[in-house]
Amino acid sequence: MEIPFAESWKIKMVEPIVKSTRQERELWLRQADYNVFQLKAEQVYIDLITDSGTGAMSNRQWAALMMGDESYAGASSFFRLKETIGRLTGFDYVIPTHQGRAAENVLFSYLVHEGDIIPGNSHFDTTKGHIEGRKAVALDCTVDEARNTQLEIPFKGNVDAKKLERALAEQADRIPFIIVTITNNTAGGQPVSMQNLREVRAVADRYHKPVLFDSARFAENAYFIKLRETGYADKTIKEITREMFSLADGMTMSAKKDGIVNMGGFIATRRQDWYEGAKGFCVQYEGYLTYGGMNGRDMEALAVGLDENTEFENLETRIRQVQHLAHRLDEYGIPYQRPFGGHAIFVDAPGVLTHVPKEEFPAQTLTVELYLEAGIRGCEIGYLLADRDPITRENRFDGLDLLRLAIPRRVYTNNHMDVVAAALKNVFDRRENITRGVRIAWEAPLMRHFTVKLERL
Ligand code: F0G
């Protein structure tokens, strides 16, 4: 018989998690104003709110912590991290930061100015925030196919080269650089093909513009290139990674994802001018250049994490778990952004809660129902997150309304995934009876989804 697939690691330490009753969850969620960000983590059984900073470090990473050099300046841990990043990406200049958005803040303080336009593929919220906060425009040039959840194409995270070309043809003087997010989180953890990265590079070169990768999940992107793109099946993840980064001028990195550390980030680049321009902002906002917001020990753990997570077996274990959950949902007929992405399943909420009108936030309603069903915490990536139009103040109902189930790395087993799928199925099975959603009782003027207070209708 064929030997089945299993994880490329075994477990040395466990952390108990507790179930609760539906009655308890009803109370807790009411106290949290139907906003899962306001729940206490101990009120959650399976926590899929994010894959960011929630991964499990390996024995090698824990051992590396002990090697941390906490010297203020010139710590050996910094040089170990710099060497690893240089080897994996080809970038010589490295600035550590405390997380991904801090890398954006430091680099964009140098690169982004009022009136600029930064084209890219579905900029992440914080990336957009750091652009718009500087009175510049984040121009979305994602391929249109990403908006159709049921369309099965291998690289749904791609940049539409025509949209990019048009932006450059019309407004090149306002565009300081192009940003490509790998994988494309907002479009569903969807990868960007090497072919597309090459196309972006070619367009950028024609207009003499640099290219920045938002690289939070670059290793997962490399895995999909290996599996889905012709010509890469026999290349190692490290070879693919090198090739990807050879098409960029630099990267911002949230190390909390594919670096598999709980906190950390960095900027890396081959451009001396970017390094020289950004380094003052690192000192101002983060810390001195050889720690920039990170402990020595965390830089050690990150160096090991980056090395480990650019090995095929680790990524295969990870993505096959996402696939496992996807296959369960396929069995139950539950719609999600297809094909499954790298770090999460994005459930198509209006396709599940068919009777809840969009004005009553189907994805948030599904988030609430899933928590009440089994204590599982997902995260709305939909109409609440989309916020209001800054001018008309109307809710933006034109995008997708998704429930993201983000899977922490090396944390849960496939049994947990089966629990998640079964709970979703139970909600799906009673969808005819779920006819009302939620109403906003109070909201902040910006980034409302973290603090919004809701009422159940
Ligand atoms: N870029 C991408 C693509 C991200 O997904 C994130 C964070 C960031 C940048 C910012 O990094 O959190 O370290 O400051 N995404 C998390 C998420 C929060 O849940 O998707 P950070």
Tab-separated table of C-alpha atoms and ligand atoms in Angstrom:
chain	number	residue	atom	x	y	z
A	1	MET	CA	0.000	0.000	0.000
A	2	GLU	CA	1.098	3.556	-0.616
A	3	ILE	CA	2.698	5.184	2.410
A	4	PRO	CA	0.589	8.223	3.338
A	5	PHE	CA	1.994	11.701	3.784
A	6	ALA	CA	2.893	12.885	7.285
A	7	GLU	CA	4.487	15.897	8.926
A	8	SER	CA	8.242	16.469	8.588
A	9	TRP	CA	8.596	16.993	12.349
A	10	LYS	CA	7.574	15.486	15.646
A	11	ILE	CA	6.322	17.300	18.739
A	12	LYS	CA	8.481	17.949	21.804
A	13	MET	CA	6.348	20.372	23.795
A	14	VAL	CA	2.602	20.837	23.932
A	15	GLU	CA	0.337	23.630	25.103
A	16	PRO	CA	-3.119	22.644	26.382
A	17	ILE	CA	-6.129	24.314	24.800
A	18	VAL	CA	-9.630	24.207	26.263
A	19	LYS	CA	-13.099	23.768	24.877
A	20	SER	CA	-16.041	25.763	26.146
A	21	THR	CA	-19.814	25.459	26.086
A	22	ARG	CA	-22.018	27.283	23.634
A	23	GLN	CA	-23.560	29.121	26.581
A	24	GLU	CA	-20.140	30.416	27.685
A	25	ARG	CA	-19.309	31.495	24.169
A	26	GLU	CA	-22.617	33.336	23.804
A	27	LEU	CA	-21.754	35.337	26.923
A	28	TRP	CA	-18.122	36.002	25.989
A	29	LEU	CA	-18.974	37.105	22.494
A	30	ARG	CA	-21.697	39.433	23.747
A	31	GLN	CA	-19.152	40.924	26.156
A	32	ALA	CA	-16.785	41.303	23.187
A	33	ASP	CA	-19.490	43.168	21.206
A	34	TYR	CA	-19.421	40.431	18.546
A	35	ASN	CA	-15.889	41.431	17.595
A	36	VAL	CA	-13.489	38.479	17.909
A	37	PHE	CA	-10.488	40.812	18.331
A	38	GLN	CA	-12.023	41.702	21.701
A	39	LEU	CA	-12.099	38.085	22.941
A	40	LYS	CA	-9.503	36.781	25.371
A	41	ALA	CA	-7.327	34.132	23.750
A	42	GLU	CA	-8.252	31.701	26.534
A	43	GLN	CA	-11.871	31.906	25.360
A	44	VAL	CA	-10.789	30.441	22.022
A	45	TYR	CA	-10.388	26.726	21.290
A	46	ILE	CA	-8.744	26.842	17.852
A	47	ASP	CA	-7.284	30.219	16.971
A	48	LEU	CA	-7.096	31.003	13.263
A	49	ILE	CA	-7.197	34.778	13.579
A	50	THR	CA	-3.750	35.033	12.003
A	51	ASP	CA	-0.670	33.089	10.971
A	52	SER	CA	1.458	36.052	12.065
A	53	GLY	CA	3.743	35.526	15.044
A	54	THR	CA	1.756	32.440	16.019
A	55	GLY	CA	4.044	29.739	14.598
A	56	ALA	CA	5.903	27.153	16.659
A	57	MET	CA	9.689	27.498	16.690
A	58	SER	CA	11.839	24.427	16.172
A	59	ASN	CA	14.317	22.918	18.629
A	60	ARG	CA	17.093	24.537	16.571
A	61	GLN	CA	15.469	27.941	16.882
A	62	TRP	CA	15.030	27.578	20.639
A	63	ALA	CA	18.660	26.501	20.918
A	64	ALA	CA	19.728	29.505	18.819
A	65	LEU	CA	18.050	31.857	21.304
A	66	MET	CA	20.775	30.974	23.774
A	67	MET	CA	23.384	32.283	21.351
A	68	GLY	CA	21.846	35.748	21.271
A	69	ASP	CA	24.402	38.525	21.496
A	70	GLU	CA	22.655	41.459	23.166
A	71	SER	CA	25.428	43.984	22.506
A	72	TYR	CA	24.022	47.376	21.637
A	73	ALA	CA	26.226	47.827	18.604
A	74	GLY	CA	27.805	45.254	16.302
A	75	ALA	CA	26.150	42.197	17.863
A	76	SER	CA	27.280	38.934	16.302
A	77	SER	CA	23.601	37.909	16.071
A	78	PHE	CA	23.034	40.747	13.597
A	79	PHE	CA	25.873	39.534	11.391
A	80	ARG	CA	24.556	35.975	11.514
A	81	LEU	CA	21.127	37.227	10.400
A	82	LYS	CA	22.640	39.466	7.724
A	83	GLU	CA	24.693	36.586	6.352
A	84	THR	CA	21.616	34.338	6.160
A	85	ILE	CA	19.487	36.985	4.447
A	86	GLY	CA	22.317	37.724	2.014
A	87	ARG	CA	22.698	34.044	1.168
A	88	LEU	CA	18.955	33.503	0.633
A	89	THR	CA	18.139	36.719	-1.238
A	90	GLY	CA	21.341	38.172	-2.650
A	91	PHE	CA	20.720	41.452	-0.759
A	92	ASP	CA	23.788	42.919	0.947
A	93	TYR	CA	22.189	45.646	3.017
A	94	VAL	CA	20.011	44.625	5.966
A	95	ILE	CA	18.111	46.765	8.465
A	96	PRO	CA	16.328	44.836	11.247
A	97	THR	CA	12.982	46.173	12.503
A	98	HIS	CA	10.557	45.022	15.165
A	99	GLN	CA	7.994	43.757	12.622
A	100	GLY	CA	6.866	44.133	9.018
A	101	ARG	CA	5.000	47.411	9.297
A	102	ALA	CA	8.034	48.926	10.993
A	103	ALA	CA	10.125	47.979	7.964
A	104	GLU	CA	7.511	49.738	5.832
A	105	ASN	CA	7.603	52.772	8.080
A	106	VAL	CA	11.394	53.062	7.954
A	107	LEU	CA	11.770	52.503	4.208
A	108	PHE	CA	8.703	54.511	3.162
A	109	SER	CA	9.856	57.435	5.303
A	110	TYR	CA	12.647	57.692	2.779
A	111	LEU	CA	10.853	56.589	-0.402
A	112	VAL	CA	7.227	57.798	-0.254
A	113	HIS	CA	6.176	61.432	-0.507
A	114	GLU	CA	2.937	63.373	-0.792
A	115	GLY	CA	1.329	62.934	-4.209
A	116	ASP	CA	3.229	59.742	-5.063
A	117	ILE	CA	1.549	56.684	-6.542
A	118	ILE	CA	2.712	53.205	-5.512
A	119	PRO	CA	1.312	50.527	-7.820
A	120	GLY	CA	1.159	46.946	-6.596
A	121	ASN	CA	-0.942	43.801	-6.156
A	122	SER	CA	-3.448	44.227	-3.294
A	123	HIS	CA	-1.248	46.136	-0.831
A	124	PHE	CA	-1.633	44.786	2.699
A	125	ASP	CA	-3.512	47.131	5.124
A	126	THR	CA	-0.416	48.388	6.898
A	127	THR	CA	1.410	48.886	3.602
A	128	LYS	CA	-1.534	50.877	2.320
A	129	GLY	CA	-1.684	52.724	5.635
A	130	HIS	CA	1.965	53.753	5.389
A	131	ILE	CA	1.387	54.960	1.828
A	132	GLU	CA	-1.905	56.773	2.408
A	133	GLY	CA	-0.651	58.212	5.694
A	134	ARG	CA	1.973	60.026	3.610
A	135	LYS	CA	-0.779	61.388	1.336
A	136	ALA	CA	0.255	59.075	-1.472
A	137	VAL	CA	-1.891	56.596	-3.417
A	138	ALA	CA	-1.719	52.783	-3.238
A	139	LEU	CA	-2.811	51.797	-6.751
A	140	ASP	CA	-4.109	48.235	-6.954
A	141	CYS	CA	-3.025	46.464	-10.152
A	142	THR	CA	-3.991	42.897	-9.190
A	143	VAL	CA	-5.284	40.661	-11.996
A	144	ASP	CA	-9.098	40.829	-12.296
A	145	GLU	CA	-9.325	37.033	-11.959
A	146	ALA	CA	-8.596	37.392	-8.225
A	147	ARG	CA	-12.095	38.777	-7.733
A	148	ASN	CA	-13.797	35.577	-8.889
A	149	THR	CA	-13.467	33.151	-5.974
A	150	GLN	CA	-14.521	30.097	-7.988
A	151	LEU	CA	-12.038	30.563	-10.815
A	152	GLU	CA	-9.235	28.026	-10.487
A	153	ILE	CA	-5.985	29.516	-11.850
A	154	PRO	CA	-2.533	28.795	-10.455
A	155	PHE	CA	-1.248	32.339	-9.835
A	156	LYS	CA	-4.184	34.433	-8.778
A	157	GLY	CA	-1.935	36.818	-6.840
A	158	ASN	CA	-0.297	38.196	-9.989
A	159	VAL	CA	0.143	41.800	-10.976
A	160	ASP	CA	-1.767	42.747	-14.131
A	161	ALA	CA	1.169	43.916	-16.257
A	162	LYS	CA	-1.148	45.932	-18.515
A	163	LYS	CA	-2.599	47.902	-15.603
A	164	LEU	CA	0.930	48.498	-14.327
A	165	GLU	CA	2.174	49.591	-17.736
A	166	ARG	CA	-0.768	51.988	-18.078
A	167	ALA	CA	-0.038	53.556	-14.689
A	168	LEU	CA	3.597	54.063	-15.645
A	169	ALA	CA	2.799	55.351	-19.125
A	170	GLU	CA	0.460	57.958	-17.650
A	171	GLN	CA	2.145	58.955	-14.384
A	172	ALA	CA	5.714	57.679	-14.298
A	173	ASP	CA	7.005	60.845	-12.647
A	174	ARG	CA	4.750	60.249	-9.625
A	175	ILE	CA	5.793	56.604	-9.162
A	176	PRO	CA	8.899	56.125	-6.979
A	177	PHE	CA	8.772	52.294	-7.030
A	178	ILE	CA	6.533	49.274	-7.601
A	179	ILE	CA	5.573	46.896	-4.803
A	180	VAL	CA	4.786	43.213	-5.260
A	181	THR	CA	3.352	41.277	-2.312
A	182	ILE	CA	4.406	37.614	-2.275
A	183	THR	CA	2.201	35.771	-1.572
A	184	ASN	CA	-0.751	38.077	-2.113
A	185	ASN	CA	-2.405	37.925	1.316
A	186	THR	CA	-5.423	40.071	0.569
A	187	ALA	CA	-6.325	38.114	-2.580
A	188	GLY	CA	-6.352	34.902	-0.536
A	189	GLY	CA	-2.741	33.926	0.090
A	190	GLN	CA	-2.454	33.547	-3.674
A	191	PRO	CA	1.004	33.180	-5.198
A	192	VAL	CA	2.712	35.310	-7.845
A	193	SER	CA	4.447	33.408	-10.650
A	194	MET	CA	8.096	33.827	-11.588
A	195	GLN	CA	6.887	34.719	-15.061
A	196	ASN	CA	4.853	37.570	-13.592
A	197	LEU	CA	7.763	38.776	-11.444
A	198	ARG	CA	9.811	38.867	-14.661
A	199	GLU	CA	7.095	40.840	-16.445
A	200	VAL	CA	6.935	43.366	-13.607
A	201	ARG	CA	10.721	43.697	-13.741
A	202	ALA	CA	10.607	44.298	-17.495
A	203	VAL	CA	7.959	47.023	-17.155
A	204	ALA	CA	9.899	48.592	-14.280
A	205	ASP	CA	13.114	48.545	-16.289
A	206	ARG	CA	11.471	50.279	-19.230
A	207	TYR	CA	10.597	53.180	-16.919
A	208	HIS	CA	13.754	52.932	-14.780
A	209	LYS	CA	11.777	52.184	-11.600
A	210	PRO	CA	12.865	49.988	-8.720
A	211	VAL	CA	10.806	47.028	-7.503
A	212	LEU	CA	10.158	46.223	-3.845
A	213	PHE	CA	8.821	42.872	-2.641
A	214	ASP	CA	6.587	42.747	0.423
A	215	SER	CA	7.955	39.326	1.283
A	216	ALA	CA	6.058	38.178	4.387
A	217	ARG	CA	5.272	34.809	2.770
A	218	PHE	CA	8.009	34.558	0.137
A	219	ALA	CA	8.866	30.928	0.965
A	220	GLU	CA	5.268	29.809	0.463
A	221	ASN	CA	5.335	31.692	-2.840
A	222	ALA	CA	8.477	29.780	-3.865
A	223	TYR	CA	6.771	26.504	-2.952
A	224	PHE	CA	3.852	27.260	-5.289
A	225	ILE	CA	6.267	28.200	-8.084
A	226	LYS	CA	7.954	24.834	-7.657
A	227	LEU	CA	4.640	22.984	-7.773
A	228	ARG	CA	2.615	25.004	-10.239
A	229	GLU	CA	4.991	26.681	-12.696
A	230	THR	CA	6.690	24.815	-15.537
A	231	GLY	CA	10.443	24.610	-15.317
A	232	TYR	CA	10.705	24.754	-11.519
A	233	ALA	CA	9.838	21.224	-10.386
A	234	ASP	CA	13.489	20.225	-10.061
A	235	LYS	CA	14.751	23.433	-8.450
A	236	THR	CA	15.189	23.730	-4.702
A	237	ILE	CA	13.191	26.284	-2.733
A	238	LYS	CA	16.428	28.143	-2.042
A	239	GLU	CA	17.218	28.331	-5.771
A	240	ILE	CA	13.723	29.606	-6.524
A	241	THR	CA	13.953	32.124	-3.688
A	242	ARG	CA	17.246	33.467	-5.067
A	243	GLU	CA	15.748	33.781	-8.513
A	244	MET	CA	12.660	35.601	-7.199
A	245	PHE	CA	14.723	38.143	-5.313
A	246	SER	CA	17.079	38.628	-8.265
A	247	LEU	CA	14.084	40.386	-9.859
A	248	ALA	CA	13.723	42.915	-7.021
A	249	ASP	CA	15.748	45.825	-5.706
A	250	GLY	CA	14.801	45.152	-2.135
A	251	MET	CA	12.311	43.682	0.280
A	252	THR	CA	10.346	44.513	3.384
A	253	MET	CA	9.740	41.510	5.581
A	254	SER	CA	7.402	40.616	8.371
A	255	ALA	CA	9.460	37.805	9.898
A	256	LYS	CA	6.416	36.722	11.905
A	257	LYS	CA	5.182	34.673	8.963
A	258	ASP	CA	7.746	32.818	6.868
A	259	GLY	CA	10.572	33.589	9.321
A	260	ILE	CA	8.612	31.571	11.917
A	261	VAL	CA	9.459	33.852	14.838
A	262	ASN	CA	6.943	35.476	17.157
A	263	MET	CA	8.168	38.998	16.495
A	264	GLY	CA	10.587	40.565	14.023
A	265	GLY	CA	11.104	42.042	10.604
A	266	PHE	CA	13.648	43.650	8.330
A	267	ILE	CA	14.448	45.600	5.199
A	268	ALA	CA	16.979	44.108	2.800
A	269	THR	CA	18.213	45.644	-0.420
A	270	ARG	CA	20.980	45.684	-2.988
A	271	ARG	CA	20.669	49.468	-3.344
A	272	GLN	CA	23.124	51.483	-1.330
A	273	ASP	CA	20.996	54.633	-1.784
A	274	TRP	CA	17.975	52.940	-0.162
A	275	TYR	CA	20.126	51.744	2.700
A	276	GLU	CA	21.719	55.140	3.236
A	277	GLY	CA	18.358	56.872	2.939
A	278	ALA	CA	16.486	54.553	5.300
A	279	LYS	CA	19.076	53.996	7.987
A	280	GLY	CA	18.518	57.327	9.746
A	281	PHE	CA	14.821	56.479	10.076
A	282	CYS	CA	15.758	53.123	11.582
A	283	VAL	CA	17.755	54.848	14.291
A	284	GLN	CA	14.934	57.343	14.834
A	285	TYR	CA	12.019	54.871	14.955
A	286	GLU	CA	13.432	51.436	15.729
A	287	GLY	CA	16.901	51.422	17.224
A	288	TYR	CA	20.533	51.317	16.299
A	289	LEU	CA	21.306	49.710	12.938
A	290	THR	CA	22.521	46.350	14.197
A	291	TYR	CA	19.374	45.579	16.189
A	292	GLY	CA	16.662	47.965	14.959
A	293	GLY	CA	13.934	46.782	17.310
A	294	MET	CA	14.981	43.162	17.704
A	295	ASN	CA	16.690	41.302	20.538
A	296	GLY	CA	19.935	39.562	19.648
A	297	ARG	CA	18.329	36.247	20.533
A	298	ASP	CA	15.395	36.906	18.209
A	299	MET	CA	17.772	37.658	15.334
A	300	GLU	CA	19.434	34.280	15.994
A	301	ALA	CA	16.086	32.464	15.966
A	302	LEU	CA	15.081	34.296	12.814
A	303	ALA	CA	18.274	33.343	10.986
A	304	VAL	CA	17.546	29.677	11.733
A	305	GLY	CA	13.836	30.077	10.909
A	306	LEU	CA	14.578	31.550	7.489
A	307	ASP	CA	16.961	28.731	6.696
A	308	GLU	CA	14.549	26.021	7.841
A	309	ASN	CA	11.528	27.459	6.135
A	310	THR	CA	13.260	27.594	2.771
A	311	GLU	CA	13.524	23.801	2.859
A	312	PHE	CA	10.934	21.900	0.859
A	313	GLU	CA	9.837	19.462	3.571
A	314	ASN	CA	8.857	22.184	6.003
A	315	LEU	CA	6.797	24.031	3.398
A	316	GLU	CA	5.255	20.838	2.093
A	317	THR	CA	4.043	19.935	5.588
A	318	ARG	CA	2.630	23.397	6.025
A	319	ILE	CA	0.827	23.796	2.721
A	320	ARG	CA	-0.518	20.263	2.732
A	321	GLN	CA	-2.286	21.128	5.959
A	322	VAL	CA	-3.978	24.070	4.248
A	323	GLN	CA	-4.833	21.662	1.433
A	324	HIS	CA	-6.265	19.176	3.935
A	325	LEU	CA	-8.711	21.780	5.189
A	326	ALA	CA	-9.523	22.810	1.606
A	327	HIS	CA	-10.337	19.221	0.642
A	328	ARG	CA	-12.700	18.884	3.600
A	329	LEU	CA	-14.523	22.035	2.519
A	330	ASP	CA	-14.700	20.640	-1.031
A	331	GLU	CA	-16.352	17.515	0.362
A	332	TYR	CA	-18.966	19.642	2.123
A	333	GLY	CA	-19.497	21.990	-0.817
A	334	ILE	CA	-18.396	25.079	1.105
A	335	PRO	CA	-17.121	27.808	-1.275
A	336	TYR	CA	-13.746	29.499	-0.697
A	337	GLN	CA	-11.206	31.467	-2.727
A	338	ARG	CA	-9.893	28.846	-5.155
A	339	PRO	CA	-7.374	27.351	-5.428
A	340	PHE	CA	-6.338	27.160	-1.744
A	341	GLY	CA	-3.581	29.622	-0.888
A	342	GLY	CA	-0.459	29.368	1.214
A	343	HIS	CA	-1.383	30.466	4.689
A	344	ALA	CA	-5.139	30.401	4.920
A	345	ILE	CA	-8.485	29.405	3.532
A	346	PHE	CA	-10.660	32.381	2.657
A	347	VAL	CA	-14.284	31.261	2.900
A	348	ASP	CA	-16.669	33.015	0.515
A	349	ALA	CA	-19.140	34.181	3.168
A	350	PRO	CA	-22.027	35.311	0.922
A	351	GLY	CA	-21.819	31.836	-0.658
A	352	VAL	CA	-22.298	30.232	2.770
A	353	LEU	CA	-24.726	32.612	4.459
A	354	THR	CA	-26.872	32.996	1.380
A	355	HIS	CA	-29.710	34.697	3.258
A	356	VAL	CA	-27.754	37.443	5.036
A	357	PRO	CA	-27.871	40.752	3.120
A	358	LYS	CA	-24.547	42.484	2.494
A	359	GLU	CA	-25.615	45.454	4.624
A	360	GLU	CA	-25.563	43.025	7.555
A	361	PHE	CA	-21.973	41.868	6.953
A	362	PRO	CA	-22.118	38.159	5.950
A	363	ALA	CA	-18.420	37.443	6.625
A	364	GLN	CA	-18.545	38.979	10.086
A	365	THR	CA	-21.759	37.053	10.737
A	366	LEU	CA	-20.029	33.842	9.658
A	367	THR	CA	-17.074	34.674	11.926
A	368	VAL	CA	-19.552	35.019	14.809
A	369	GLU	CA	-21.400	31.800	13.905
A	370	LEU	CA	-18.182	29.780	13.639
A	371	TYR	CA	-17.014	30.953	17.036
A	372	LEU	CA	-20.384	30.168	18.613
A	373	GLU	CA	-20.451	26.763	16.933
A	374	ALA	CA	-17.114	25.453	18.209
A	375	GLY	CA	-14.914	28.187	19.709
A	376	ILE	CA	-12.978	28.688	16.484
A	377	ARG	CA	-11.703	32.204	15.855
A	378	GLY	CA	-11.302	33.311	12.262
A	379	CYS	CA	-11.036	36.821	10.962
A	380	GLU	CA	-13.252	38.882	8.699
A	381	ILE	CA	-11.534	40.097	5.537
A	382	GLY	CA	-14.555	41.744	4.055
A	383	TYR	CA	-16.910	44.667	4.232
A	384	LEU	CA	-16.009	45.637	7.804
A	385	LEU	CA	-12.306	45.639	7.003
A	386	ALA	CA	-12.953	47.493	3.730
A	387	ASP	CA	-14.154	50.437	5.802
A	388	ARG	CA	-16.014	53.446	4.439
A	389	ASP	CA	-15.266	55.514	1.391
A	390	PRO	CA	-13.258	58.463	2.747
A	391	ILE	CA	-15.375	60.967	0.810
A	392	THR	CA	-18.936	59.623	0.698
A	393	ARG	CA	-18.605	57.809	4.075
A	394	GLU	CA	-20.626	54.937	2.567
A	395	ASN	CA	-19.654	51.350	3.384
A	396	ARG	CA	-17.588	49.804	0.608
A	397	PHE	CA	-19.525	46.759	-0.581
A	398	ASP	CA	-17.790	46.355	-3.944
A	399	GLY	CA	-15.033	43.889	-2.964
A	400	LEU	CA	-15.036	40.326	-1.653
A	401	ASP	CA	-16.528	39.418	1.714
A	402	LEU	CA	-14.417	36.629	3.145
A	403	LEU	CA	-13.832	34.779	6.385
A	404	ARG	CA	-10.104	34.091	6.650
A	405	LEU	CA	-9.024	30.954	8.461
A	406	ALA	CA	-5.295	31.596	8.841
A	407	ILE	CA	-3.331	28.557	9.902
A	408	PRO	CA	-0.391	29.070	12.274
A	409	ARG	CA	2.768	27.237	11.217
A	410	ARG	CA	3.532	23.917	12.956
A	411	VAL	CA	0.891	24.504	15.642
A	412	TYR	CA	-2.303	22.546	14.957
A	413	THR	CA	-2.819	19.034	13.640
A	414	ASN	CA	-5.086	17.887	10.846
A	415	ASN	CA	-7.546	16.748	13.517
A	416	HIS	CA	-7.961	20.403	14.406
A	417	MET	CA	-8.563	21.143	10.731
A	418	ASP	CA	-11.291	18.483	10.707
A	419	VAL	CA	-12.944	20.204	13.691
A	420	VAL	CA	-12.859	23.517	11.831
A	421	ALA	CA	-14.364	21.962	8.700
A	422	ALA	CA	-17.107	20.153	10.642
A	423	ALA	CA	-18.043	23.321	12.531
A	424	LEU	CA	-18.264	25.238	9.270
A	425	LYS	CA	-20.388	22.482	7.778
A	426	ASN	CA	-22.823	22.723	10.693
A	427	VAL	CA	-23.175	26.457	10.091
A	428	PHE	CA	-23.528	25.825	6.344
A	429	ASP	CA	-26.230	23.201	6.937
A	430	ARG	CA	-28.388	25.641	8.870
A	431	ARG	CA	-27.823	28.573	6.525
A	432	GLU	CA	-31.537	28.761	5.638
A	433	ASN	CA	-32.212	29.713	9.235
A	434	ILE	CA	-29.514	32.378	9.435
A	435	THR	CA	-31.272	35.297	7.837
A	436	ARG	CA	-29.964	38.217	9.861
A	437	GLY	CA	-26.429	39.450	10.405
A	438	VAL	CA	-24.906	42.203	12.513
A	439	ARG	CA	-25.248	45.955	12.784
A	440	ILE	CA	-22.563	48.480	13.699
A	441	ALA	CA	-23.224	50.074	17.093
A	442	TRP	CA	-19.952	52.011	17.280
A	443	GLU	CA	-16.929	52.327	15.006
A	444	ALA	CA	-13.606	54.155	14.938
A	445	PRO	CA	-12.970	56.564	12.050
A	446	LEU	CA	-10.043	54.446	10.773
A	447	MET	CA	-9.076	50.727	10.951
A	448	ARG	CA	-12.493	50.111	12.459
A	449	HIS	CA	-12.442	46.308	12.392
A	450	PHE	CA	-10.139	45.982	15.430
A	451	THR	CA	-12.417	47.896	17.799
A	452	VAL	CA	-15.836	47.962	16.167
A	453	LYS	CA	-18.794	47.228	18.461
A	454	LEU	CA	-21.533	45.188	16.849
A	455	GLU	CA	-25.070	44.095	17.635
A	456	ARG	CA	-26.631	40.872	16.418
A	457	LEU	CA	-29.821	41.345	14.481
B	1	F0G	N1	2.715	42.553	4.611
B	1	F0G	C1	1.869	41.518	4.563
B	1	F0G	C2	1.612	40.834	3.262
B	1	F0G	C3	1.239	41.071	5.736
B	1	F0G	O1	0.395	40.047	5.670
B	1	F0G	C4	1.514	41.731	6.960
B	1	F0G	C5	0.874	41.301	8.194
B	1	F0G	C6	2.407	42.813	6.956
B	1	F0G	C7	2.990	43.188	5.758
B	1	F0G	C8	2.754	43.563	8.199
B	1	F0G	O2	3.587	42.824	9.010
B	1	F0G	O3	2.271	42.375	11.085
B	1	F0G	O4	4.745	42.119	11.029
B	1	F0G	O5	3.753	44.360	10.963
B	1	F0G	N2	-0.116	40.519	8.221
B	1	F0G	C9	-0.751	39.950	9.401
B	1	F0G	C10	-1.944	39.147	8.988
B	1	F0G	C11	-0.999	40.893	10.521
B	1	F0G	O6	-2.696	38.710	9.875
B	1	F0G	O7	-2.125	38.895	7.798
B	1	F0G	P1	3.580	42.929	10.609
